[in-house]
Amino acid sequence: MMDHATSVPVCVFLLLLPSSLVALDNRDFKHDFEYHHEGSGERFRVKGHGRLADIVIVDDIPQITKILCEGNVVLIATTDVTISATWRPSQVIVGGPDWGCSSEVDGRVQHGLYRKIKSVNQGKRTVEIMTENAGLYDSFETAQLHVHHTPGNWSSREERENDIKSRQKREASTDSDVGSRLWPLLLSYGDESLFTIPFNYDTSKDKEVLQFSVSSQGVEIKAGGFTAGFAPQHDAKKTWELGCTSCYAFFRAGFTMELNIGPDNTRFLLQLSGEFKFNTDVGLSWSRERNLGNKTFTLAKKELKIPSIPILYFPNPLVPTMELGIDLLAELLVQVGAKVEGKMLATAGFDYNKKLTVTFKKENNGPFTMFTGLTDEPWTGHTPTFSMQAKFSANAALVPKITLTPTISFGWKVRFVGSNLYLFSLNFGAPVAFSLNAGITFEVAYDSAQRTFCLDLYHQGDIAIEANKVTSDIVVFGETVASSNILKYKKKLSISLWPRTSFTCTALVKCCVVACVGLPKLPQLSMDQTVGAMKKKFTRADVNFQSLKQMKGTDVLFVAEEKTASYCGVPSRKCKDCTRGVIGWTTDDKCADRMMTGDLLEKLEVLSKFVRITWPKRKLRVEEAWDEPTSAYPNGRHGASSVHYEGRAADLTVTSEMTADQLKNTPKDAPASDKSSAIMVRLAQLARCSDLPFVGQKSDYVEVAVKKSATSPVKRTRFDRQIKRATDIQLGYCVSISKLQLGKSNPSTGTPEFVCGEINDRITRYDPQAFLRLYQYPFNDVEFENKRRNDAWCGATSRECIDCRTKIQGESAYDRCADRMMTPRLAYRMRRLGSLVTQKWVDRKLKVIGAWDEPTSSSTNQWGSYGAQSLHYEGRAAQVSLTGSSPNSLMGDLSQLAVCAGFDYVRYTTNNYIDVFVQQESHTKGIVVPFLKANLLAVDPPPHSINYGYPENLRTELFKTLLFDGSHRSQLKLSDNFVLGEFKHPEARYLRLDDKLVACLQNIRTALGKSLKIVKGSAYRPRSENIVDIDERHPEEIDRFQSGQAAEIQMATGTSGPKEITNLGQEAMKQCASMLSVTRRGLGIGIHADRLYIDIRPNTIAEQALYIRVWNTVNNSTNASAMDDLLVTKDQLERGGPEINPVDPEAACEEPVLGKENYHINIPMPNARSDCASETSSDFCKQTQTYRETVLERIKKHFQKKTGDKVVRSSTFVSALTTCLKDACGHCLGSGPTWEKKVKSCVKMLNYHRTSGAWNNITEKMSFFNLDSPKSSVRALACKDYVCLEKTDLYGLFARILSEKYRPSKNSSVEELVYGPGDNPLPIMDLAEQTFAISASGIARVFIEKDSDVSALWKVLKILFVYNKEIADVEFHLTADVNKNKLVETIQRKSEVWAGTGCPKWSRAAITPFKMVEISKGRLKRALPEHESIPRSFQHHLHQWELDWIHKT
């Protein structure tokens, strides 16, 4: 019987020992069992010897009646204390769990007694034992155990079984007890499945069990299999899919266990070893552009248990067997990920075998350590296929994962309870998961210069180890990891035998194809209609012939000129054979078919590269180019008129396959053409990829043509004007600038690449999109050295070099001179420097040694004459010197002028020249965008890259963000609290950024006064990062990351709950909306669980000044509450007046005198009058004591009558009412402690009344007018259709209170007010009116009878306009006596003052909107009684009707 631990930590080796043994006559053990079957190769061995320690077992000592364990003390109650006479220190004392003791064994607490004795003290009836923790090894004096099993091949299973049975019978008489138990076990080991761990693998069929696919819609098991393998296809319902037709693996495992225990050292080792077999055949499809982060799917799980192996057996029946058990969990995972810029289909596969070992070892008290080993075995790649419309990177991996739990059980009989036998076991285990990740990765990159997609397909893998939480440090691959710091540990091994590798196209591969997306259709127009008709036939004697270029080299093959013709050109000229190259450069020597315009030559050079990529064993062959008369065709081969005669057309084919020698050494006769249909179709496609304007496919050749070459420079109107004005710079500007010393630079720190930004991509003249961005310097104020003019070739082996020292030679890509090519930013500063040089030295000029560079016959490397990453290759660097004699001594002066001219980096490199460099710049615009703390220079996106393009959905917006180079500028401060690196994506060099987004975030940060952070990677995202999980994002949060107009923010602590999210959102609206409205832009806010999304967007509502859009991304009650709060703020800001933004926030937000809950109350609380400083009771207060008590009781009864016992039973309410009406008595108004008591208690009483719900049904009907006007003509209007304060129960009660009187003398009939303004002023009406105002909601109606009413109502109006957040509008109703325009001006003026003094913590977001309603005379007349003048009795009625109404009810 064995109790396996299912989750025992790696480093714990637990042993709970015997409880059924008094003494062992023989504590020694020894056995040696071995089985080896030669036929299958199986080997099994168990060997061990040692001696158990002397152990005290309390369960079998009948004299013991009770045991108490407390810490390290074990107290034993016994009828005979002499039982402990033989007990001594270092013995282990053991007992079962029934005694109620627990013990810690190697860090694990076990139920039962297992301790080491330190001392024994006998009492009269008890024995006290001092103990310490006992470990596993304390149970043994010595022990050496070894177990090993290597599974066989199972090909001779029946023979093996017979062999085991025969040996078992033959050795039965001499076999050990362990052996007697192992023979039956070996028979069960004959099942191959015990040691073959399958991962979707059928051992009987040696193939996969299931075929499956995983996609954007989940896992789909193909129970019946794919009908013809998984053929990837685009499915509109699935963004992506990975199908696996044959994906499986298995691990055939063996194991070795060793345990050595000695007096000086202990050692434990467990090793799992075996062979991995792996097969993967996958197909991938992506139907649209997406970036899918690595996703993992679990395909299958299977639990396996190897039968327990007896490794230690005692003849004594009191001692149980020690057994080794191994539990396994096998899981098959699949991982897939991709960055795809368009549709893609691909298939690939591989298979291999690997031998793997995983070893766990523990020595003495040290930690467990783990080791892995992997051997190199042959593997085979399966032929891939792929097609795509854009570049992509994708990976698919099959991951078999094994969780291993080895256990050792060693138990002792404890005692019998009825028929149950209890085993007190000790287990150790090392549950460790290890996975072998082996996958296949597709990487397709677009080479802009070659215009090709290159597939790099490689095999990659790693081993991952995961160990559950441990109780002591563990060492993993030589690194110690503290157990207190980890729950899971994972480390990847570098597998040197799986490097990234390229192979031939028949296995794992790197293959390139020319793939032009969106090829135009073959032309429907004729050649002449497309490129322009011929104007004149060129002859060798014609000056136009000299403008044609002769193609050099042998990358393109040419047929010999008319071998059968007796003359070529003119009768006196013999035909030339130029198959092997150029014969000469004289007019007579030039070969006709090699002659063409520079534009055609450039296009054919590109086409020849495409041909070599597509057909590595073929070359492009020119059948005809420029044409001239021959003896065979006296008028030319192409009729009377053809652009061939102008060198603008060519007839093309492809050679048949050539040998390696022919490819290297061009044969005398050009190899024959392959004119098959498929070749011609593909050649026509490649010609269109080469940007040839006209491509015509004939049956046996392809005809191409170009338009006439440009003769004027590319128009850059704005820049052309700027560079002409560049010479306006004056030498005097440079006086204050210091000269550089040799080896120094300006700036003095950093490299050119650091300051100006690294090279993005080398520009070649065969990439028109990039090359035409460069500017060919046309002026003669600078001299160009042009030292490579005499090289054999420049740019390509087919192109001759050009002498441009004195002038430019043309505007076509072919004719442009390398040294004169540079970015417009460099050219502008070069012209300024040239002007400064001529001003300083009248006899010298600036000399350019080199600018943009390309390979030539004398180049030092494949790119040119500078380092691989030189800025020269982007036209952003130049080496300059001076003309004239002995310029070396003047380089310091030249460096001074260069700094003055505005180069971004200047270096005094040598005495011969200085180097100058510039940053990237947006083509010729030179746009500088000012941020709060820095200016950024706009740049153009890299050529051919869509990654930094503008989002398609936003391209119609008027305002578009620009692109900036963020290289080495992460710490550049854009505002007081934000740097550029917080906005730039960590995976991107460039970024787009809206300066208003930075200003908005800075405003929020300043207003909060707390640190605010941008979630890493959540601001600008290039296209490839923006499409990550894009389908899972809210529709409002799709595009503005890519345009640099959005970010996600949190509080700097990283803990942003609902309250913080609400505060962030409200501050974003307050701080950003009005700022954005100036430029007709708005704000977008998205609520997330732990962050807030913010973006800048156009204002799409023309009539609305502020535009705010709010949405919720998480559907839960917490977010819903935040959403509601933000919508209220949004409504206030969009519909309201000025935003409440105090000029002095500290003063505006001081703690209110009446507390934060009464921020809206405005009542005088000075403390200046000396006669009000004390609370001495006056004679008046003593005389009115009983009257105030009577009033108090009467008011209590009124409240009880109206509201029941609830209010009057509230101690808070009664206490406040008592203080307000009775206890706080004094003559001071607005000063002194008594007045403060009155105000605070009255406010508390009113607040209780308000929050009790007394006014809940009337808040939306509340109206206001000047209560101090007893003859008010608008009272009836305010109180008839709406609810004014006079119409409430509370007002009636307070009106009666204020009219209460008393007689100062019994003998006098004179009466005085109990709450008179001179003796005992009560602020109740003022406070009630303000409380009424803060309780209103919806539309608050204010009735104005005359202009002065506004001043009387200013406290009410401030609450309605500033503090009451539930008010939607304030509606002023005006009589004819009110000056409407003056009132509007007054309200606006007050609103502006209140907006600048209100505290945003307690106020609305913005001043409440208002409107004016004029009261017609008819409406006013209908609201009043029939009499025009109001009699005094009716005035009294207006004051008393509330009390009368209360009494009637």
Tab-separated table of C-alpha atoms in Angstrom, residues 1128 1132 1140 1142 1147-1150 1152 1156-1162 1250 1330 1333-1336 1354-1367 1370 1393-1408:
chain	number	residue	atom	x	y	z
A	1128	VAL	CA	-22.550	63.961	-16.424
A	1132	GLN	CA	-21.871	69.938	-18.195
A	1140	ILE	CA	-14.430	75.915	-13.705
A	1142	PRO	CA	-9.544	78.468	-10.491
A	1147	ALA	CA	-7.027	79.304	-2.187
A	1148	ALA	CA	-10.149	78.097	-3.995
A	1149	CYS	CA	-9.926	74.631	-2.479
A	1150	GLU	CA	-9.215	75.590	1.123
A	1152	PRO	CA	-14.658	75.046	3.932
A	1156	LYS	CA	-16.373	69.568	2.904
A	1157	GLU	CA	-19.974	68.334	2.912
A	1158	ASN	CA	-21.204	71.950	3.135
A	1159	TYR	CA	-18.921	73.408	0.475
A	1160	HIS	CA	-21.877	75.157	-1.166
A	1161	ILE	CA	-23.026	77.133	1.888
A	1162	ASN	CA	-22.085	80.787	1.901
A	1250	ARG	CA	-32.742	67.052	2.875
A	1330	GLN	CA	-29.261	77.588	-0.054
A	1333	ALA	CA	-30.920	75.315	-4.186
A	1334	ILE	CA	-28.450	72.444	-3.751
A	1335	SER	CA	-31.395	69.995	-3.733
A	1336	ALA	CA	-32.760	71.032	-7.123
A	1354	TRP	CA	-26.547	85.683	-5.725
A	1355	LYS	CA	-26.029	82.871	-3.191
A	1356	VAL	CA	-28.747	80.776	-4.798
A	1357	LEU	CA	-27.448	81.506	-8.270
A	1358	LYS	CA	-23.885	80.540	-7.351
A	1359	ILE	CA	-25.094	77.188	-6.088
A	1360	LEU	CA	-27.161	76.605	-9.244
A	1361	PHE	CA	-24.371	77.696	-11.558
A	1362	VAL	CA	-21.295	76.314	-9.763
A	1363	TYR	CA	-22.019	73.631	-7.184
A	1364	ASN	CA	-25.221	71.798	-8.046
A	1365	LYS	CA	-24.148	69.015	-10.433
A	1366	GLU	CA	-27.710	67.831	-11.014
A	1367	ILE	CA	-28.864	71.007	-12.741
A	1370	VAL	CA	-31.023	77.517	-15.368
A	1393	VAL	CA	-15.698	85.219	-11.737
A	1394	TRP	CA	-17.188	82.038	-10.264
A	1395	ALA	CA	-15.389	79.872	-12.830
A	1396	GLY	CA	-12.087	81.377	-11.749
A	1397	THR	CA	-12.719	80.994	-8.019
A	1398	GLY	CA	-14.642	77.738	-7.728
A	1399	CYS	CA	-12.943	74.555	-6.528
A	1400	PRO	CA	-13.100	71.697	-9.083
A	1401	LYS	CA	-13.010	69.128	-6.268
A	1402	TRP	CA	-16.541	70.108	-5.247
A	1403	SER	CA	-17.939	71.997	-8.205
A	1404	ARG	CA	-19.417	71.139	-11.545
A	1405	ALA	CA	-17.067	70.787	-14.487
A	1406	ALA	CA	-18.427	73.973	-16.054
A	1407	ILE	CA	-20.858	76.779	-15.327
A	1408	THR	CA	-24.450	75.638	-15.856
